[in-house]
Short mmCIF file of C-alpha atoms in Angstrom, two decimals:
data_model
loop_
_atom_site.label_atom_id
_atom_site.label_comp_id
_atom_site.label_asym_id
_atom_site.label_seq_id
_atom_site.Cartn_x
_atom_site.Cartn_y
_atom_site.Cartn_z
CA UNK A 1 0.00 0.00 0.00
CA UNK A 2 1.15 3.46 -0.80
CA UNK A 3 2.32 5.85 1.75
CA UNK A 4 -0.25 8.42 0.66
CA UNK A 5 -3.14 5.75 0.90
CA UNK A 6 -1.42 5.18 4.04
CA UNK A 7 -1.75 8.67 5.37
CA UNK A 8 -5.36 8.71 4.49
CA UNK A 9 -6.41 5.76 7.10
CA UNK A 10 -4.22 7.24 9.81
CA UNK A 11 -6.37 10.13 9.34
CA UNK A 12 -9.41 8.94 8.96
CA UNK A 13 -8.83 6.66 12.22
CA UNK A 14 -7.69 10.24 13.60
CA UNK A 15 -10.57 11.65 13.15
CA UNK A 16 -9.60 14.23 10.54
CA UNK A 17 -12.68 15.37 8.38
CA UNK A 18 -10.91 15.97 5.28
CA UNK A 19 -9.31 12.64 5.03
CA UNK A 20 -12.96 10.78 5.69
CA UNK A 21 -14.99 13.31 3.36
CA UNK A 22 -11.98 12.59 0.55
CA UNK A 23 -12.45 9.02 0.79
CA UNK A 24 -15.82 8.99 0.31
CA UNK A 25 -15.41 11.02 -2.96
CA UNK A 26 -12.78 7.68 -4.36
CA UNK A 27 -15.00 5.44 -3.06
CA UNK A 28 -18.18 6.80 -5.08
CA UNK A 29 -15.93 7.04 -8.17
CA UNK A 30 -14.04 3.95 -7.78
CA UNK A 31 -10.35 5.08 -8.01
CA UNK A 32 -8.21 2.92 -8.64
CA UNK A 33 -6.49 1.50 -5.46
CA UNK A 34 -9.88 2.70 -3.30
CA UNK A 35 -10.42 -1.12 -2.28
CA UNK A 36 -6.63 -1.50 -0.52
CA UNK A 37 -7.74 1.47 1.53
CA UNK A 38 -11.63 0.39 2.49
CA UNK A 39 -9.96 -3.09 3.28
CA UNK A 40 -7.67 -1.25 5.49
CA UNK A 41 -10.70 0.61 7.17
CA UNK A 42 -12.40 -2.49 7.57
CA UNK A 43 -11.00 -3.94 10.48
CA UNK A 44 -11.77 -1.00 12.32
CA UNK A 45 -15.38 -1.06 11.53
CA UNK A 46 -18.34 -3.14 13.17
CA UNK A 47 -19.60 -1.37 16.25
CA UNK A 48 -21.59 1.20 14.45
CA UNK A 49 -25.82 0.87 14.66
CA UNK A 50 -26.77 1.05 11.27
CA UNK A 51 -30.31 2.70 10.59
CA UNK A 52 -31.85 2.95 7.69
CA UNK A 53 -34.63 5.45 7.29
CA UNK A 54 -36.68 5.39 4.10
CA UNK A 55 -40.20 6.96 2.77
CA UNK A 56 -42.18 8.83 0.22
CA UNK A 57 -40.39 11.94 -0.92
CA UNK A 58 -41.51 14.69 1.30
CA UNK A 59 -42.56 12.41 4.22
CA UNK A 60 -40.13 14.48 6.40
CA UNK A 61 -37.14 11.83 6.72
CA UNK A 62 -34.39 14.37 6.54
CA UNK A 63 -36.53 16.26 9.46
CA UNK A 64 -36.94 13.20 10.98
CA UNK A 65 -33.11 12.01 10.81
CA UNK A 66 -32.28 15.95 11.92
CA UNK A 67 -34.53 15.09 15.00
CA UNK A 68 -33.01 11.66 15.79
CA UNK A 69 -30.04 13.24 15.44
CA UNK A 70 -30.33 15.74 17.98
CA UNK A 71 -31.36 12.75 20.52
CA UNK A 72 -28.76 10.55 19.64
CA UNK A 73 -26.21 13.93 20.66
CA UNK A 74 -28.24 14.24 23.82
CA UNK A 75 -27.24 10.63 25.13
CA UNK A 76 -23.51 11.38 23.80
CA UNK A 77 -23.39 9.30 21.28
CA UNK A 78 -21.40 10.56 17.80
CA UNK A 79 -24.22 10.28 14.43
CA UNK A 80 -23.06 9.75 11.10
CA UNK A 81 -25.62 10.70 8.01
CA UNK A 82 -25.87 9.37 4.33
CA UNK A 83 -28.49 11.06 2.59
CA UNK A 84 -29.15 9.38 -0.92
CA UNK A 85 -31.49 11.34 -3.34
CA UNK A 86 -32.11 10.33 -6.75
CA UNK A 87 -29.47 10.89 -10.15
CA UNK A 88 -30.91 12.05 -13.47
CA UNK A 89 -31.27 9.55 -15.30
CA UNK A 90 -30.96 11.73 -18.14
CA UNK A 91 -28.21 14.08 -17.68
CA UNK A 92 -26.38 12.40 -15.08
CA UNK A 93 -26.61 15.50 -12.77
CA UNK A 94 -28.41 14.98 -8.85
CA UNK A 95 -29.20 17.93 -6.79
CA UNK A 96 -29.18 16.94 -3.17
CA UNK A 97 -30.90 19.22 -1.14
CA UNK A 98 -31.19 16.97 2.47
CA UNK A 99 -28.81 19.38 4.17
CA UNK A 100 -31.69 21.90 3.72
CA UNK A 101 -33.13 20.02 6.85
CA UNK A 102 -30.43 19.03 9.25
CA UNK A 103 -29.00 22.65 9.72
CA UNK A 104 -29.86 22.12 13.97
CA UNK A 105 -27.03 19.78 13.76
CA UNK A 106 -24.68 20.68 11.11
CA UNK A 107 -22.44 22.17 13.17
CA UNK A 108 -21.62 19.93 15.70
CA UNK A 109 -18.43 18.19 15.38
CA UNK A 110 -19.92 14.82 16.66
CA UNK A 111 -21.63 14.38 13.34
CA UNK A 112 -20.90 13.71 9.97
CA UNK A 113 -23.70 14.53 7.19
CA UNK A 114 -22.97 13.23 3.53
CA UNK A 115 -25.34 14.05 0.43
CA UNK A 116 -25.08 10.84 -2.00
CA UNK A 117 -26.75 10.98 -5.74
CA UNK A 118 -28.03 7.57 -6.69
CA UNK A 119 -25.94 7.93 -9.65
CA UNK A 120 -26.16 5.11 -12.77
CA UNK A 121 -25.11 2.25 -10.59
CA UNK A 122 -27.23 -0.42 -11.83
CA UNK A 123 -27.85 -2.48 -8.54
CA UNK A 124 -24.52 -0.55 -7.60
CA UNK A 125 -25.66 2.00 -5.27
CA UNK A 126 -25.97 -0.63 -2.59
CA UNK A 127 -22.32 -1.89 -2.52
CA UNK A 128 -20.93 2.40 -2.90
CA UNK A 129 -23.75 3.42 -0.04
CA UNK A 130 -22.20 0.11 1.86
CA UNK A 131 -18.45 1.85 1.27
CA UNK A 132 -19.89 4.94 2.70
CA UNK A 133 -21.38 3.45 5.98
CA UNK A 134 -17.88 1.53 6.02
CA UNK A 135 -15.67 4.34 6.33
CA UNK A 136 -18.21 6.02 8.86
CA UNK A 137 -18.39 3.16 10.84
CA UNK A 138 -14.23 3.01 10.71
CA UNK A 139 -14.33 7.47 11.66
CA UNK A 140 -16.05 6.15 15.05
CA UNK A 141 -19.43 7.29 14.45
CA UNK A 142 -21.70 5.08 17.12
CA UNK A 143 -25.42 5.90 14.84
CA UNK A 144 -25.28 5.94 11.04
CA UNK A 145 -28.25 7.35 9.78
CA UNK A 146 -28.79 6.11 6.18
CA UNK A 147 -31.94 7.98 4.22
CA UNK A 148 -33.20 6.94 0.91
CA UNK A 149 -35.98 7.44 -1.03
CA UNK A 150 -38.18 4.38 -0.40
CA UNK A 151 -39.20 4.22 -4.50
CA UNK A 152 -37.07 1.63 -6.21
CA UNK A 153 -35.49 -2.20 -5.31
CA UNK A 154 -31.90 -0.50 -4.72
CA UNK A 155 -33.25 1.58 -1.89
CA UNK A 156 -34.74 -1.19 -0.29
CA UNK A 157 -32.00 -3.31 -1.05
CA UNK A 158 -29.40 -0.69 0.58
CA UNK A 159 -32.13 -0.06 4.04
CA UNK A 160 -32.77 -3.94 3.76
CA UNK A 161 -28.90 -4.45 4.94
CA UNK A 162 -29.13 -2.15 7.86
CA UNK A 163 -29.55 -2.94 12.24
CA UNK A 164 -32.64 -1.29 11.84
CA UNK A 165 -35.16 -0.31 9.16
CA UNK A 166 -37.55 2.99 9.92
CA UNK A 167 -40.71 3.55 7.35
CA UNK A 168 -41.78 6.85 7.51
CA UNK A 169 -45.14 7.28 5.75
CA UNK A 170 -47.78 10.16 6.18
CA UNK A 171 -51.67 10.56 6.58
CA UNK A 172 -53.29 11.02 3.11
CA UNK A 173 -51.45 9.40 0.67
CA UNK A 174 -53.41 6.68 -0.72
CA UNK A 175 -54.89 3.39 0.69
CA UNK A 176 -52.83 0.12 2.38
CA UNK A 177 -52.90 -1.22 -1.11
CA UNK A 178 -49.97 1.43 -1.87
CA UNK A 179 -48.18 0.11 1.16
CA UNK A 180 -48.19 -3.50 0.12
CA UNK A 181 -47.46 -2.81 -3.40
CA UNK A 182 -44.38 -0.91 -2.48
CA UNK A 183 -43.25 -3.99 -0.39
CA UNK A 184 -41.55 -2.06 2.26
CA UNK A 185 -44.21 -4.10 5.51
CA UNK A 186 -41.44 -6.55 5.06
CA UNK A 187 -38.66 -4.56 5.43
CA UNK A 188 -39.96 -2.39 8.04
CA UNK A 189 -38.79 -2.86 12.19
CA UNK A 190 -40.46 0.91 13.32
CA UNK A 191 -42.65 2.46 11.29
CA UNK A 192 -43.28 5.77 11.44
CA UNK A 193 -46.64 7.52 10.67
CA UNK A 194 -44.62 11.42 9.94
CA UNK A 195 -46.85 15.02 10.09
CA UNK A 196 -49.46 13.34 12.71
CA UNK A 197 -51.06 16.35 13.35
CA UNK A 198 -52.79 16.26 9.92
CA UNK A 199 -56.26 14.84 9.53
CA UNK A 200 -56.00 11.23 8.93
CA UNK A 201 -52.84 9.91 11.05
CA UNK A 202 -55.15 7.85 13.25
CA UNK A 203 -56.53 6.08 10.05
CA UNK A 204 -53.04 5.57 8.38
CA UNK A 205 -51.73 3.87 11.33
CA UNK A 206 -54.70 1.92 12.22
CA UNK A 207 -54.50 0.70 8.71
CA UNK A 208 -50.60 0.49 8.66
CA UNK A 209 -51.18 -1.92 12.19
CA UNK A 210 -54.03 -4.13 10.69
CA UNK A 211 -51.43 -4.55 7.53
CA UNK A 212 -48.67 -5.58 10.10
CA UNK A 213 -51.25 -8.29 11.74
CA UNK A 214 -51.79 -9.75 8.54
CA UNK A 215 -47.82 -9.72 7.47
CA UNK A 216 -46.55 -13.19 8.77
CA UNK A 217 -43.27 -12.60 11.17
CA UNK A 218 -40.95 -15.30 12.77
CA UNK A 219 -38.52 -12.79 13.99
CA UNK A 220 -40.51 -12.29 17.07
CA UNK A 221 -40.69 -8.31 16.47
CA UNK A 222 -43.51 -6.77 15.99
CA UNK A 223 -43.07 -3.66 14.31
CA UNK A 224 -44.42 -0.99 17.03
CA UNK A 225 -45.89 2.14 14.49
CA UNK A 226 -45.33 5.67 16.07
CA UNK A 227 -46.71 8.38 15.55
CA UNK A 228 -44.31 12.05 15.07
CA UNK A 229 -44.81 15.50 14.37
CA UNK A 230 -40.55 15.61 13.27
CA UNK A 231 -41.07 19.30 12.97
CA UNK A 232 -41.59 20.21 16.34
CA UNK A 233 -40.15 16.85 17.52
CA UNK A 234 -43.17 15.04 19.35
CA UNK A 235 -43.01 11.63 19.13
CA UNK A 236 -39.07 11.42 18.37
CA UNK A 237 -38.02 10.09 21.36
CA UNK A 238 -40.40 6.99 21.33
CA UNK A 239 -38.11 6.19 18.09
CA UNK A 240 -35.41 6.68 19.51
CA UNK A 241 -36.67 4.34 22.33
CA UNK A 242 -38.20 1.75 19.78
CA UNK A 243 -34.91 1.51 18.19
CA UNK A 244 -32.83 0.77 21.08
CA UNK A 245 -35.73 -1.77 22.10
CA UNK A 246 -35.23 -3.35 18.71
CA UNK A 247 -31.32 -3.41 19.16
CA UNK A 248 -31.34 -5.16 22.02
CA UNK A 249 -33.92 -7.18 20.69
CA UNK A 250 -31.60 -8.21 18.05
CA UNK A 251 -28.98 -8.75 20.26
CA UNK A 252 -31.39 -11.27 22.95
CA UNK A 253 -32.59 -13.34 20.31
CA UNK A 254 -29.46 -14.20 18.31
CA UNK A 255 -30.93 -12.61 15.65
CA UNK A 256 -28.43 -9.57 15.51
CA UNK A 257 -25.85 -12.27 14.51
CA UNK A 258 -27.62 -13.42 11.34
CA UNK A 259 -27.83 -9.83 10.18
CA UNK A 260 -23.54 -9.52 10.23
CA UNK A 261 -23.76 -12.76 8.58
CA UNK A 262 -26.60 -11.74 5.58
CA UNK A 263 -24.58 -8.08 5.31
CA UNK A 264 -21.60 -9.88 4.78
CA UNK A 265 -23.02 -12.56 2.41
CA UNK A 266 -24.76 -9.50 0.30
CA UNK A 267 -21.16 -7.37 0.53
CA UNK A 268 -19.17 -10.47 -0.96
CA UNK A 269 -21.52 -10.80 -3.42
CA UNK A 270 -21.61 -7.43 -4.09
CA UNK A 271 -17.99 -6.56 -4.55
CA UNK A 272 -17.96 -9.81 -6.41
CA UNK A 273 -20.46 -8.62 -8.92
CA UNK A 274 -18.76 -5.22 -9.23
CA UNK A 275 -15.67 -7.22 -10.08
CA UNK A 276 -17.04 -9.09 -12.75
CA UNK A 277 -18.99 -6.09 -14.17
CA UNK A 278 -15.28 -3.82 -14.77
CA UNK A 279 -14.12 -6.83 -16.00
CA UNK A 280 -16.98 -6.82 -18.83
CA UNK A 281 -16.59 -2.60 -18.97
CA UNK A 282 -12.98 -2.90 -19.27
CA UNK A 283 -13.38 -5.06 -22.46
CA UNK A 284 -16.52 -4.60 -23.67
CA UNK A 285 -15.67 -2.89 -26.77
CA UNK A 286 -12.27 -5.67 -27.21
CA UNK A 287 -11.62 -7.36 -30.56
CA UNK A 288 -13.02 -10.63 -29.08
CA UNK A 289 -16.20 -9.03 -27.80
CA UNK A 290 -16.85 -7.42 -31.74
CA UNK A 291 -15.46 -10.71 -33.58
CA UNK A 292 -18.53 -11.97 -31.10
CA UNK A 293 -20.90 -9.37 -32.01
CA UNK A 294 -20.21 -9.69 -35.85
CA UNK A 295 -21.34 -13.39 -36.05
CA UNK A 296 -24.42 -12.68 -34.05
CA UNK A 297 -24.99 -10.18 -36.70
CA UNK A 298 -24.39 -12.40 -39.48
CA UNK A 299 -25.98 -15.26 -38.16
CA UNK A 300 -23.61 -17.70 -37.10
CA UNK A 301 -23.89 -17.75 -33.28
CA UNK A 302 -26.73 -17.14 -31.34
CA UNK A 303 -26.00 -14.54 -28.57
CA UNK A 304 -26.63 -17.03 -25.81
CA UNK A 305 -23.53 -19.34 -27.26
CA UNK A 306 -21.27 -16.45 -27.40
CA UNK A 307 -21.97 -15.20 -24.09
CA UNK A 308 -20.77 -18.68 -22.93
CA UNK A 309 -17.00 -18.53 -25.51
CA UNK A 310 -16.88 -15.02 -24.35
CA UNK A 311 -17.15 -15.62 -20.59
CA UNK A 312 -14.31 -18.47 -21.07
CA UNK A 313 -11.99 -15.94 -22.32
CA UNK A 314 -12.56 -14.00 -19.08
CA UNK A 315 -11.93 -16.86 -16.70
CA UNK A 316 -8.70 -16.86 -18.53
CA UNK B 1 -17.18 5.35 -12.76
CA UNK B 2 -16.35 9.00 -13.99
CA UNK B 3 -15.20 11.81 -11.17
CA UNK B 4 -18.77 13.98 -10.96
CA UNK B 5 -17.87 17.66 -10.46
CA UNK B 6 -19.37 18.69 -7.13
CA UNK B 7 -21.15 22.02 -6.12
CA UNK B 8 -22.50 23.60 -3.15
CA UNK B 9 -24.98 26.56 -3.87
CA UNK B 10 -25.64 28.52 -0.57
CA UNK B 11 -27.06 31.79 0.20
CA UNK B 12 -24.88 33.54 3.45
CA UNK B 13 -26.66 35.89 5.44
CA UNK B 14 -29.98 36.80 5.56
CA UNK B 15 -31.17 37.93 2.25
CA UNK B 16 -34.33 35.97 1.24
CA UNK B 17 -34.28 35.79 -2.65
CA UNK B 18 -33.21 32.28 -4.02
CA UNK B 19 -34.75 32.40 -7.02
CA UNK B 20 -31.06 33.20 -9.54
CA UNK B 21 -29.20 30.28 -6.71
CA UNK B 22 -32.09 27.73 -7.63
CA UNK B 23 -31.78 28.39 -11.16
CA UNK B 24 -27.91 28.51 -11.13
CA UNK B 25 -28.23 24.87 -9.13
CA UNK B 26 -30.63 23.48 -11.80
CA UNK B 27 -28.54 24.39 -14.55
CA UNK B 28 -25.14 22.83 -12.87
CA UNK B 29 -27.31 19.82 -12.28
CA UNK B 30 -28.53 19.99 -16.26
CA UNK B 31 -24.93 19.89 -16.97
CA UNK B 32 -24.45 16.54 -15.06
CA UNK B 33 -22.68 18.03 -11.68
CA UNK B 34 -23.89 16.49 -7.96
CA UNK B 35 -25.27 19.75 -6.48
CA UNK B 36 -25.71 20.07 -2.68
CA UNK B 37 -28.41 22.83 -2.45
CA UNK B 38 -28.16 24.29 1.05
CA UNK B 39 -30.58 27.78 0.68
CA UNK B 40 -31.11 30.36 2.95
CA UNK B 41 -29.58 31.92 5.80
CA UNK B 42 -26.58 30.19 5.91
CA UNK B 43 -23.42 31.29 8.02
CA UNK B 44 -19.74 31.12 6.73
CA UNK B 45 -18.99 28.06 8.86
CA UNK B 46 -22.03 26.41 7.85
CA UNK B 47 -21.14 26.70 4.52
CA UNK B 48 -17.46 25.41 5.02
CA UNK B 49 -18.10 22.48 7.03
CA UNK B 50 -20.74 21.71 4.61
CA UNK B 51 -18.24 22.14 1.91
CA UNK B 52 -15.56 19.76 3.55
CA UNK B 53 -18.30 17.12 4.40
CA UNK B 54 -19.30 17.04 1.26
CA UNK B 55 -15.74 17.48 -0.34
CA UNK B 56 -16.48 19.60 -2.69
CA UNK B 57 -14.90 20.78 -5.68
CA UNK B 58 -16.72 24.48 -6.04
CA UNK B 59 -18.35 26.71 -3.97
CA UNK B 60 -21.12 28.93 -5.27
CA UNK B 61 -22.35 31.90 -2.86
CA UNK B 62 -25.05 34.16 -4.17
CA UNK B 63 -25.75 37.63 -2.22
CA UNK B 64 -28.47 40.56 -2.98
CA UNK B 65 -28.20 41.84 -0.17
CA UNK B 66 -24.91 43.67 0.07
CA UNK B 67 -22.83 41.89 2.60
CA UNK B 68 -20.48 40.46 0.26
CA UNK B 69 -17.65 42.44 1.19
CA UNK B 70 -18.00 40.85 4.90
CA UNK B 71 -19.40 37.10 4.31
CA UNK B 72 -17.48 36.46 1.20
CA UNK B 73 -14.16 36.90 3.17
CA UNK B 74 -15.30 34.91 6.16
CA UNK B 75 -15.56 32.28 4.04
CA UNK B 76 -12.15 32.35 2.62
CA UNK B 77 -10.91 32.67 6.15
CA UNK B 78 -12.00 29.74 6.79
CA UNK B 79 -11.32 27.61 3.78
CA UNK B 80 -7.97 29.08 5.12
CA UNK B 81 -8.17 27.93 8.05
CA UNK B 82 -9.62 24.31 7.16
CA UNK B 83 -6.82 23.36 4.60
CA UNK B 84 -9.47 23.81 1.93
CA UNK B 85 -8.27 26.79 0.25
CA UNK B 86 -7.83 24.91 -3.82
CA UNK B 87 -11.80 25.00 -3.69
CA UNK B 88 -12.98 26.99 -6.27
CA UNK B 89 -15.29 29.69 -5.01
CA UNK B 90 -17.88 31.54 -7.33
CA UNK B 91 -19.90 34.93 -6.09
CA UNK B 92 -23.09 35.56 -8.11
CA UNK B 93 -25.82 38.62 -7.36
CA UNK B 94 -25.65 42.10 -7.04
CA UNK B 95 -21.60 42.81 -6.60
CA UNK B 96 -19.96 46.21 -7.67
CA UNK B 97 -16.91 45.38 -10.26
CA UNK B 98 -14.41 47.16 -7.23
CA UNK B 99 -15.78 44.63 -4.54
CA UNK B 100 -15.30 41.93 -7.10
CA UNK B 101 -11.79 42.98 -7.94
CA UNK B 102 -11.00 42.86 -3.85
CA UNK B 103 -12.86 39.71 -3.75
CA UNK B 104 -10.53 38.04 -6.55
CA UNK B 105 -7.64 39.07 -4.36
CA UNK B 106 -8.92 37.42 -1.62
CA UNK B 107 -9.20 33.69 -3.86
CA UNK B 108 -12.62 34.26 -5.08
CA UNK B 109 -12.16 32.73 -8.80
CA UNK B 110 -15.08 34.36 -10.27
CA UNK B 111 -18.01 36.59 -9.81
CA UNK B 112 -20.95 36.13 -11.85
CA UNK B 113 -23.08 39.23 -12.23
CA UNK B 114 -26.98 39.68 -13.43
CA UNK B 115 -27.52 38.58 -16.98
CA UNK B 116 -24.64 36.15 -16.94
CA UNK B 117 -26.28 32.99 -18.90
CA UNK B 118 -25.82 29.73 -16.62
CA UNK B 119 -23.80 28.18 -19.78
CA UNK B 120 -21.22 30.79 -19.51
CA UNK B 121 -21.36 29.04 -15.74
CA UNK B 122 -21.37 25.82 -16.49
CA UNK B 123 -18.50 26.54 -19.00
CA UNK B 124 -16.04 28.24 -16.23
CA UNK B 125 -16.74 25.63 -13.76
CA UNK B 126 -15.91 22.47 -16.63
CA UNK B 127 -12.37 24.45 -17.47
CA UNK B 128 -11.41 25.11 -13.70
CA UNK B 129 -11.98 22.68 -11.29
CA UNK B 130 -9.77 19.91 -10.76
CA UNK B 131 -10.37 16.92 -13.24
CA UNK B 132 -8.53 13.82 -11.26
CA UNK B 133 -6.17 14.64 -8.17
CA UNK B 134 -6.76 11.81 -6.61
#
């Protein structure tokens, strides 16, 4: 390992903001010799609660995590914050405006707030948000706060792999069939029924809890659903309670253990897949690949047969 | 994956017209830049520890409201201060060309006046900010 990669984990372990915040930036564009570092980082990671926090766009999760947040500093623990929002998919460009909400605790040295753009990662963004939460885990941070947009399969997949998984829905915004179609009762451990002081809070959790009944469960947690005005903070700290209810849940039942084990599995496999998928990139426009392409054109091979030769020459 | 140019768009002090920073931050994001919209009210250290956090590689600060000549300094003081002094920092609003000159001397790379178009923008920030450093 270089001495400048060097440099940067001594930092980062050091505490030095620069260091983590540059990091981040070669992680999300893959530099080359990123990995050697992150693998570095990742003995010193693991004693981090990871909470994922995802929801309808304009639910109030950024308030929420703001209000969390300002708990979490209360009990003197340190709060790290990935805030996803979504990439262009046609121009590429993201504007990530989640700061906009978490000015109360922007400030304060004991936490760490990072805006993320989804990017074009196809089923990438989990494994980059994953490097992320590594090197804040690594910086000390005892709460990472991860916030997506609950709309898509890679924001469930990224909330799916934390401790803790907080849906934060609001009163009015369609019927429990939107709920189950979005698939997020099975991801859920709090949920969180967001602006309760409008008309219709009551309803959306009575229907959220009848949902929950219905949604088989061999964990042995029941999802509690809270309601929260995160504005002016009521409710907050029975989140705050209900997560460190489900953390020592976790932790009681064994339970806690299989969750290392299936973040693991899914960040092998991810790193694995990213692996392959340079490989691909790196040669995808290679004589072989075209000499491939051509007879598929001219009807020699089907594509399915030269997928398999071309694959060979990659094991190779 | 390609290095994404990143921008932070604030508004120091207490003027309450976003309207040109919005447009400005649509316009980088058009362009394909990662733009970290922070708004309103927002005091020089906000706006650097933002701008470390988010390691950024330019720093956009609009003002109507004529306290450039203090804010815009405070800022550079403590990019000083912070070991972040090779971000690029744009001014954009209502800046006399002698406060501009005095803010160039300070670091400020650019100041972007009314009726600039956000191409001419888009265009400085492509030819000036650091491509691959890392």
């Amino acid at each position: 390992m270089s001495d400048a990669s060097m440099d940067l984990v001594s930092r980062i372990l050091g505490g030095d903001r620069r260091a983590v915040a540059r990091l981040m930036s070669m992680a999300e564009n893959d530099v080359p010799g990123v990995k050697k570092i992150l693998a570095e980082l990742h003995t010193h990671t693991g004693r981090a609660h990871i909470i994922g926090v995802t929801g309808p766009p304009g639910s109030g999760k950024s308030t929420l995590v703001d209000k969390l947040t300002l708990e979490y500093r209360r009990m003197g623990k340190t709060v790290g914050i990935i805030a996803v929002d979504p990439t262009s998919p046609f121009t590429g460009g993201a504007l990530l405006g989640d700061r906009i909400r978490m000015n109360e605790v922007a400030l304060d040295r004991g936490v760490f707030i990072r805006s993320m753009g989804a990017r074009g990662h196809l089923g990438g963004l989990a494994k980059k948000t994953g490097d992320l939460v590594k090197i804040m885990d690594a910086f000390g941070k005892d709460m990472i706060l991860v916030e997506t947009v609950g709309a898509g399969q890679s924001e469930v997949e990224i909330v799916g792999t934390a401790y803790s998984t907080i849906i934060v829905e609001v009163p009015g915004l369609g019927d429990d069939i939107q709920a189950i179609k979005a698939g997020i009762l099975e991801i859920g451990d709090i949920f969180v029924v967001n602006k309760s002081d409008l008309d219709g809070a009551d309803e959306t959790a009575r229907e959220l809890d009848a949902m929950l009944d219905m949604n088989p469960n061999d964990s042995g947690w029941r999802p509690p659903i809270i309601q929260t005005s995160a504005l002016s903070g009521d409710g907050v700290s029975r989140v705050v309670e209900a997560l460190t209810e489900h953390m020592n849940h976790l932790n009681e039942t064994g339970n806690l253990h299989k969750l290392v084990r299936a973040r693991a599995r899914d960040e092998l496999r991810n790193i694995i897949i990213d692996h392959i998928r340079s490989l691909v990139d790196a040669r995808h426009d290679s004589e072989e690949f075209e000499t491939l392409v051509d007879s598929i054109v001219a009807g020699e091979l089907d594509p399915y047969r030269a997928a398999e030769i071309y694959l060979k020459t990659l094991e190779g | 994956m390609a290095k994404k140019i990143r921008v932070l768009i604030a508004k120091p002090g207490l003027d309450g017209h976003d309207r040109g920073a919005k447009v400005v931050a649509r316009a980088l994001r058009d362009a394909g830049m990662e733009v970290i919209y922070m708004g309103l009210h927002q005091t020089p250290e906000h706006i650097v520890e933002a701008a470390i956090q988010e390691d950024v590689d330019v720093i956009g600060l609009s003002l109507l409201s004529g306290a450039h000549m203090t804010l815009i300094p405070d800022v550079m003081e403590l990019l000083r201060e912070n070991g972040a002094e090779d971000m690029v920092v744009l001014g954009g609003g209502i800046i006399p060309d002698k406060d501009a000159r005095s803010l160039k001397d300070m670091g400020v790379s650019m100041i972007f006046g009314p009726g600039t178009r956000t191409d001419e923008i888009v265009e400085y920030i492509q030819k000036n900010v650091r491509v691959a450093d890392e």
